[in-house]
Amino acid sequence: MSNENEVTADEHDDFGGLHRDLSVVTRRRALWLAGGALGAVALAACGVSTKNSSSSTTLAPASSTTLANGSDVGATCTKIPSETAGPFPGDGSNGPDVLRESGVVRRDIRSSFGPYSGTANGVPLTMRFKLLNIANGCSPYAGAALYVWHCTADGGYSLYSNGVKNQNFLRGVGQADSDGWVEFVTAFPGCYSGRWPHVHFEVYPTLDKATNVKNKIATSQLALPKDVCEKVYATSGYGQSARNLSGTSLANDMVFRDGWTSQLGTVTGNVNDGFVSQLNVAI
């Protein structure tokens, strides 16, 4: 029996809600500076490096651009494909809007913030995105902002799905550092019927502009590797995800079936200590 919080692929069809003119009055810059300092302390405590690992793979050569000298992400970069934001973006395009909320700029997105309280359960996942500026020779896109969101272990989306409408966890905004890196700590996403396990994200040119969905310059999705998903979904709380995963594939997924090479994250780790994913995002 499906969980009442679970969504299906039919509910995930693309529709663009009304894009609203937003009044941007924010302390975003101060909030990010404070959050960045705390994030740096957390990174040091956890022993997480801010440099790309030697195991990173070179992106597919199609539509690629040679990287600037000194890059550590391979020989070429591929423009990230444009994908649907789906019906649960929470960016103000169809109702709920977390982008203007105080507290959305954060590294750890497992808990709700602002007027909500609650924490999403699941295997820990650290998501690392390297933003690259194609117009500038695929150099690091320092200062750009990334908004990410994804479903819970049982397939529900905060602010939208039954049981988690009064939560805003598994959503957050981060700003790329001087090397283009943006990092989030989250709970590994579940797999709902008809969709491959994934994470949504939007890219904005600056943190200040990440308060209005009209300013986004890219929308795409991160795909998670099958072997890692199988390990995670064998743990407690992911039973329905395991069953859903067995009935889908990247080749028949409505988003990734036309190609997923540049969207498939490189993932390392284990279920006890958590996993780390990395993805190059060239815009």
Short mmCIF file of C-alpha atoms in Angstrom, two decimals:
data_model
loop_
_atom_site.label_atom_id
_atom_site.label_comp_id
_atom_site.label_asym_id
_atom_site.label_seq_id
_atom_site.Cartn_x
_atom_site.Cartn_y
_atom_site.Cartn_z
CA MET A 1 0.00 0.00 0.00
CA SER A 2 1.34 3.42 -0.88
CA ASN A 3 2.12 5.87 1.89
CA GLU A 4 -0.42 8.71 2.06
CA ASN A 5 2.43 11.21 1.86
CA GLU A 6 3.84 9.72 -1.30
CA VAL A 7 3.48 11.50 -4.61
CA THR A 8 3.46 9.94 -8.04
CA ALA A 9 4.96 10.84 -11.38
CA ASP A 10 1.56 11.99 -12.61
CA GLU A 11 1.56 14.67 -9.91
CA HIS A 12 5.06 15.66 -10.98
CA ASP A 13 4.18 16.90 -14.48
CA ASP A 14 5.56 20.32 -15.28
CA PHE A 15 3.39 23.36 -14.89
CA GLY A 16 4.55 26.88 -14.42
CA GLY A 17 2.51 28.65 -11.78
CA LEU A 18 1.91 32.40 -11.81
CA HIS A 19 5.24 34.20 -11.51
CA ARG A 20 4.70 36.99 -9.04
CA ASP A 21 6.42 40.32 -8.68
CA LEU A 22 8.08 40.09 -5.29
CA SER A 23 9.02 42.92 -3.01
CA VAL A 24 12.57 42.12 -2.03
CA VAL A 25 13.29 43.47 1.42
CA THR A 26 15.77 41.08 2.99
CA ARG A 27 18.70 40.64 5.31
CA ARG A 28 19.91 37.87 3.01
CA ARG A 29 23.51 39.08 2.82
CA ALA A 30 23.94 39.31 6.59
CA LEU A 31 22.25 35.96 7.09
CA TRP A 32 24.53 34.29 4.57
CA LEU A 33 27.68 35.74 6.11
CA ALA A 34 26.65 34.47 9.52
CA GLY A 35 25.65 31.09 8.10
CA GLY A 36 28.87 30.83 6.14
CA ALA A 37 30.96 31.34 9.24
CA LEU A 38 29.02 28.65 11.09
CA GLY A 39 29.26 26.35 8.06
CA ALA A 40 33.02 26.72 7.96
CA VAL A 41 33.23 25.69 11.61
CA ALA A 42 31.01 22.70 10.92
CA LEU A 43 33.09 21.66 7.92
CA ALA A 44 36.27 21.82 9.94
CA ALA A 45 34.73 19.80 12.75
CA CYS A 46 33.55 17.13 10.34
CA GLY A 47 36.81 17.02 8.43
CA VAL A 48 35.06 17.76 5.13
CA SER A 49 37.33 19.13 2.42
CA THR A 50 36.20 22.02 0.25
CA LYS A 51 38.28 20.73 -2.67
CA ASN A 52 37.12 18.32 -5.33
CA SER A 53 38.14 14.72 -4.72
CA SER A 54 40.49 12.90 -7.07
CA SER A 55 37.71 10.44 -7.88
CA SER A 56 35.62 13.02 -9.74
CA THR A 57 34.86 12.15 -13.35
CA THR A 58 35.05 14.34 -16.43
CA LEU A 59 31.69 15.46 -17.75
CA ALA A 60 30.38 14.24 -21.08
CA PRO A 61 32.04 16.02 -24.03
CA ALA A 62 28.84 16.91 -25.89
CA SER A 63 28.27 20.68 -26.09
CA SER A 64 31.29 21.16 -23.87
CA THR A 65 33.67 24.01 -23.24
CA THR A 66 37.33 23.78 -22.24
CA LEU A 67 37.83 24.73 -18.63
CA ALA A 68 39.94 27.62 -17.49
CA ASN A 69 43.48 26.85 -16.33
CA GLY A 70 43.67 25.63 -12.77
CA SER A 71 40.22 24.02 -12.69
CA ASP A 72 39.97 20.79 -10.75
CA VAL A 73 36.88 19.30 -12.38
CA GLY A 74 38.27 17.69 -15.51
CA ALA A 75 39.06 18.65 -19.08
CA THR A 76 35.63 19.82 -20.21
CA CYS A 77 32.31 20.96 -18.81
CA THR A 78 28.82 20.41 -20.19
CA LYS A 79 25.95 22.84 -19.80
CA ILE A 80 23.50 21.41 -17.29
CA PRO A 81 20.26 20.36 -19.03
CA SER A 82 17.15 22.39 -18.31
CA GLU A 83 14.51 20.36 -16.47
CA THR A 84 11.10 20.86 -14.90
CA ALA A 85 10.86 22.36 -11.43
CA GLY A 86 7.76 20.18 -10.99
CA PRO A 87 4.68 21.06 -8.99
CA PHE A 88 6.43 21.34 -5.61
CA PRO A 89 9.13 24.03 -6.00
CA GLY A 90 8.26 26.22 -3.03
CA ASP A 91 9.80 29.17 -4.89
CA GLY A 92 6.65 31.29 -5.16
CA SER A 93 5.83 30.23 -8.72
CA ASN A 94 2.70 28.34 -7.64
CA GLY A 95 2.02 29.38 -4.06
CA PRO A 96 4.43 28.53 -1.21
CA ASP A 97 7.59 30.65 -1.24
CA VAL A 98 10.59 29.90 0.98
CA LEU A 99 13.03 32.07 -0.96
CA ARG A 100 12.16 35.23 0.97
CA GLU A 101 12.08 33.52 4.36
CA SER A 102 14.67 34.29 7.00
CA GLY A 103 16.55 31.06 7.70
CA VAL A 104 16.42 29.52 4.22
CA VAL A 105 20.11 30.24 3.65
CA ARG A 106 21.71 27.29 5.41
CA ARG A 107 23.93 24.26 4.99
CA ASP A 108 21.92 21.67 6.94
CA ILE A 109 18.43 21.41 5.42
CA ARG A 110 17.14 18.43 7.41
CA SER A 111 15.07 20.53 9.82
CA SER A 112 12.28 23.02 9.22
CA PHE A 113 12.85 26.69 9.98
CA GLY A 114 10.88 29.86 10.68
CA PRO A 115 7.33 29.14 11.88
CA TYR A 116 7.73 25.38 11.44
CA SER A 117 9.48 22.70 13.47
CA GLY A 118 10.33 19.14 12.59
CA THR A 119 13.21 17.13 11.19
CA ALA A 120 13.26 14.77 8.21
CA ASN A 121 14.55 11.27 8.88
CA GLY A 122 16.86 9.29 6.65
CA VAL A 123 20.41 8.28 5.85
CA PRO A 124 22.69 11.36 5.92
CA LEU A 125 23.69 12.76 2.54
CA THR A 126 26.10 15.64 1.94
CA MET A 127 25.42 17.19 -1.47
CA ARG A 128 28.27 19.13 -3.08
CA PHE A 129 27.65 21.16 -6.24
CA LYS A 130 30.41 22.92 -8.20
CA LEU A 131 28.95 25.87 -10.11
CA LEU A 132 30.77 26.77 -13.33
CA ASN A 133 30.36 29.86 -15.50
CA ILE A 134 30.47 28.80 -19.18
CA ALA A 135 30.56 32.41 -20.38
CA ASN A 136 33.77 32.87 -18.41
CA GLY A 137 35.62 29.82 -19.69
CA CYS A 138 33.89 27.47 -17.24
CA SER A 139 35.67 29.08 -14.32
CA PRO A 140 34.11 28.76 -10.85
CA TYR A 141 30.87 30.73 -10.61
CA ALA A 142 31.81 32.37 -7.32
CA GLY A 143 28.95 34.18 -5.59
CA ALA A 144 26.15 32.43 -7.51
CA ALA A 145 23.36 30.91 -5.40
CA LEU A 146 21.75 27.48 -5.48
CA TYR A 147 18.28 26.60 -4.19
CA VAL A 148 17.72 22.86 -3.63
CA TRP A 149 14.69 20.79 -2.64
CA HIS A 150 13.72 17.12 -2.68
CA CYS A 151 11.28 14.60 -1.25
CA THR A 152 11.31 12.78 2.08
CA ALA A 153 12.23 9.12 2.59
CA ASP A 154 8.64 8.17 1.80
CA GLY A 155 8.21 10.46 -1.19
CA GLY A 156 6.48 13.53 0.24
CA TYR A 157 7.37 17.17 -0.43
CA SER A 158 7.28 19.68 2.42
CA LEU A 159 4.71 22.48 2.07
CA TYR A 160 2.68 20.38 -0.39
CA SER A 161 2.20 16.70 0.53
CA ASN A 162 -0.21 15.31 3.10
CA GLY A 163 1.48 14.97 6.46
CA VAL A 164 4.26 17.47 5.71
CA LYS A 165 2.34 20.54 4.56
CA ASN A 166 3.25 22.19 7.86
CA GLN A 167 6.98 21.60 7.30
CA ASN A 168 9.57 23.31 5.10
CA PHE A 169 12.49 20.95 5.61
CA LEU A 170 14.60 19.54 2.77
CA ARG A 171 14.76 23.00 1.20
CA GLY A 172 17.60 25.48 1.36
CA VAL A 173 19.72 28.11 -0.38
CA GLY A 174 23.51 28.32 -0.44
CA GLN A 175 26.08 30.59 -2.06
CA ALA A 176 29.05 29.36 -4.07
CA ASP A 177 32.45 30.02 -2.52
CA SER A 178 35.49 31.30 -4.42
CA ASP A 179 35.98 27.83 -5.95
CA GLY A 180 32.34 27.53 -7.01
CA TRP A 181 31.34 25.02 -4.32
CA VAL A 182 27.95 24.94 -2.61
CA GLU A 183 27.29 22.26 0.00
CA PHE A 184 24.20 20.98 1.82
CA VAL A 185 23.62 18.29 4.44
CA THR A 186 20.34 16.45 4.05
CA ALA A 187 18.50 13.14 4.43
CA PHE A 188 18.82 10.84 1.40
CA PRO A 189 15.73 11.31 -0.84
CA GLY A 190 13.21 8.54 -1.31
CA CYS A 191 11.93 7.13 -4.59
CA TYR A 192 8.28 7.67 -5.43
CA SER A 193 6.26 5.87 -8.06
CA GLY A 194 7.28 6.64 -11.65
CA ARG A 195 10.35 8.77 -10.90
CA TRP A 196 14.04 8.00 -10.50
CA PRO A 197 15.56 9.24 -7.19
CA HIS A 198 16.49 12.88 -7.71
CA VAL A 199 17.11 16.33 -6.23
CA HIS A 200 15.73 19.54 -7.76
CA PHE A 201 17.75 22.73 -7.93
CA GLU A 202 17.63 26.27 -9.30
CA VAL A 203 20.64 28.51 -9.94
CA TYR A 204 20.64 32.27 -9.35
CA PRO A 205 23.38 34.74 -10.36
CA THR A 206 23.74 36.12 -6.81
CA LEU A 207 22.43 35.42 -3.33
CA ASP A 208 20.41 38.63 -3.29
CA LYS A 209 18.67 37.66 -6.54
CA ALA A 210 17.74 34.27 -5.07
CA THR A 211 14.72 35.87 -3.42
CA ASN A 212 12.67 35.98 -6.62
CA VAL A 213 12.07 33.00 -8.93
CA LYS A 214 12.08 35.35 -11.94
CA ASN A 215 15.83 35.77 -11.46
CA LYS A 216 16.79 32.12 -11.84
CA ILE A 217 19.21 31.31 -14.64
CA ALA A 218 18.93 27.51 -14.62
CA THR A 219 16.62 24.76 -13.36
CA SER A 220 17.71 21.15 -13.34
CA GLN A 221 17.87 17.91 -11.35
CA LEU A 222 20.53 15.70 -9.80
CA ALA A 223 20.13 11.95 -10.41
CA LEU A 224 21.39 9.50 -7.78
CA PRO A 225 23.24 6.26 -8.70
CA LYS A 226 21.31 3.00 -8.54
CA ASP A 227 23.82 1.06 -6.43
CA VAL A 228 23.82 3.74 -3.75
CA CYS A 229 20.02 3.99 -3.76
CA GLU A 230 19.73 0.24 -3.30
CA LYS A 231 22.00 0.36 -0.24
CA VAL A 232 20.06 3.24 1.30
CA TYR A 233 16.64 1.79 0.52
CA ALA A 234 17.57 -1.47 2.28
CA THR A 235 17.60 0.47 5.57
CA SER A 236 14.69 1.26 7.87
CA GLY A 237 12.21 3.87 6.63
CA TYR A 238 12.81 3.33 2.92
CA GLY A 239 10.72 0.21 2.29
CA GLN A 240 8.35 1.84 -0.19
CA SER A 241 11.27 3.50 -1.96
CA ALA A 242 12.90 0.10 -2.49
CA ARG A 243 9.74 -1.22 -4.12
CA ASN A 244 9.36 1.88 -6.30
CA LEU A 245 13.00 1.77 -7.40
CA SER A 246 12.60 -1.80 -8.63
CA GLY A 247 9.91 -0.62 -11.05
CA THR A 248 11.77 2.24 -12.72
CA SER A 249 15.05 3.09 -14.41
CA LEU A 250 16.96 6.11 -15.68
CA ALA A 251 16.12 5.00 -19.21
CA ASN A 252 12.36 5.27 -18.66
CA ASP A 253 12.30 8.19 -16.23
CA MET A 254 10.27 11.11 -17.61
CA VAL A 255 13.10 13.57 -16.92
CA PHE A 256 16.32 11.63 -17.39
CA ARG A 257 15.37 9.30 -20.25
CA ASP A 258 16.72 11.73 -22.86
CA GLY A 259 20.17 11.67 -21.26
CA TRP A 260 21.56 11.86 -17.75
CA THR A 261 25.36 11.80 -18.08
CA SER A 262 25.86 15.36 -16.86
CA GLN A 263 23.24 15.02 -14.11
CA LEU A 264 24.31 11.77 -12.47
CA GLY A 265 26.11 12.53 -9.24
CA THR A 266 29.32 10.85 -8.13
CA VAL A 267 28.58 9.36 -4.70
CA THR A 268 30.87 7.88 -2.05
CA GLY A 269 30.30 6.70 1.52
CA ASN A 270 28.18 4.13 3.35
CA VAL A 271 24.88 3.87 5.21
CA ASN A 272 26.53 4.06 8.63
CA ASP A 273 28.61 7.19 8.10
CA GLY A 274 26.47 8.75 5.39
CA PHE A 275 27.13 9.52 1.73
CA VAL A 276 28.66 12.43 -0.18
CA SER A 277 27.49 13.33 -3.68
CA GLN A 278 29.25 15.66 -6.12
CA LEU A 279 27.96 17.25 -9.29
CA ASN A 280 29.39 19.83 -11.67
CA VAL A 281 26.76 22.39 -12.66
CA ALA A 282 27.83 24.44 -15.68
CA ILE A 283 25.61 27.38 -16.53
#
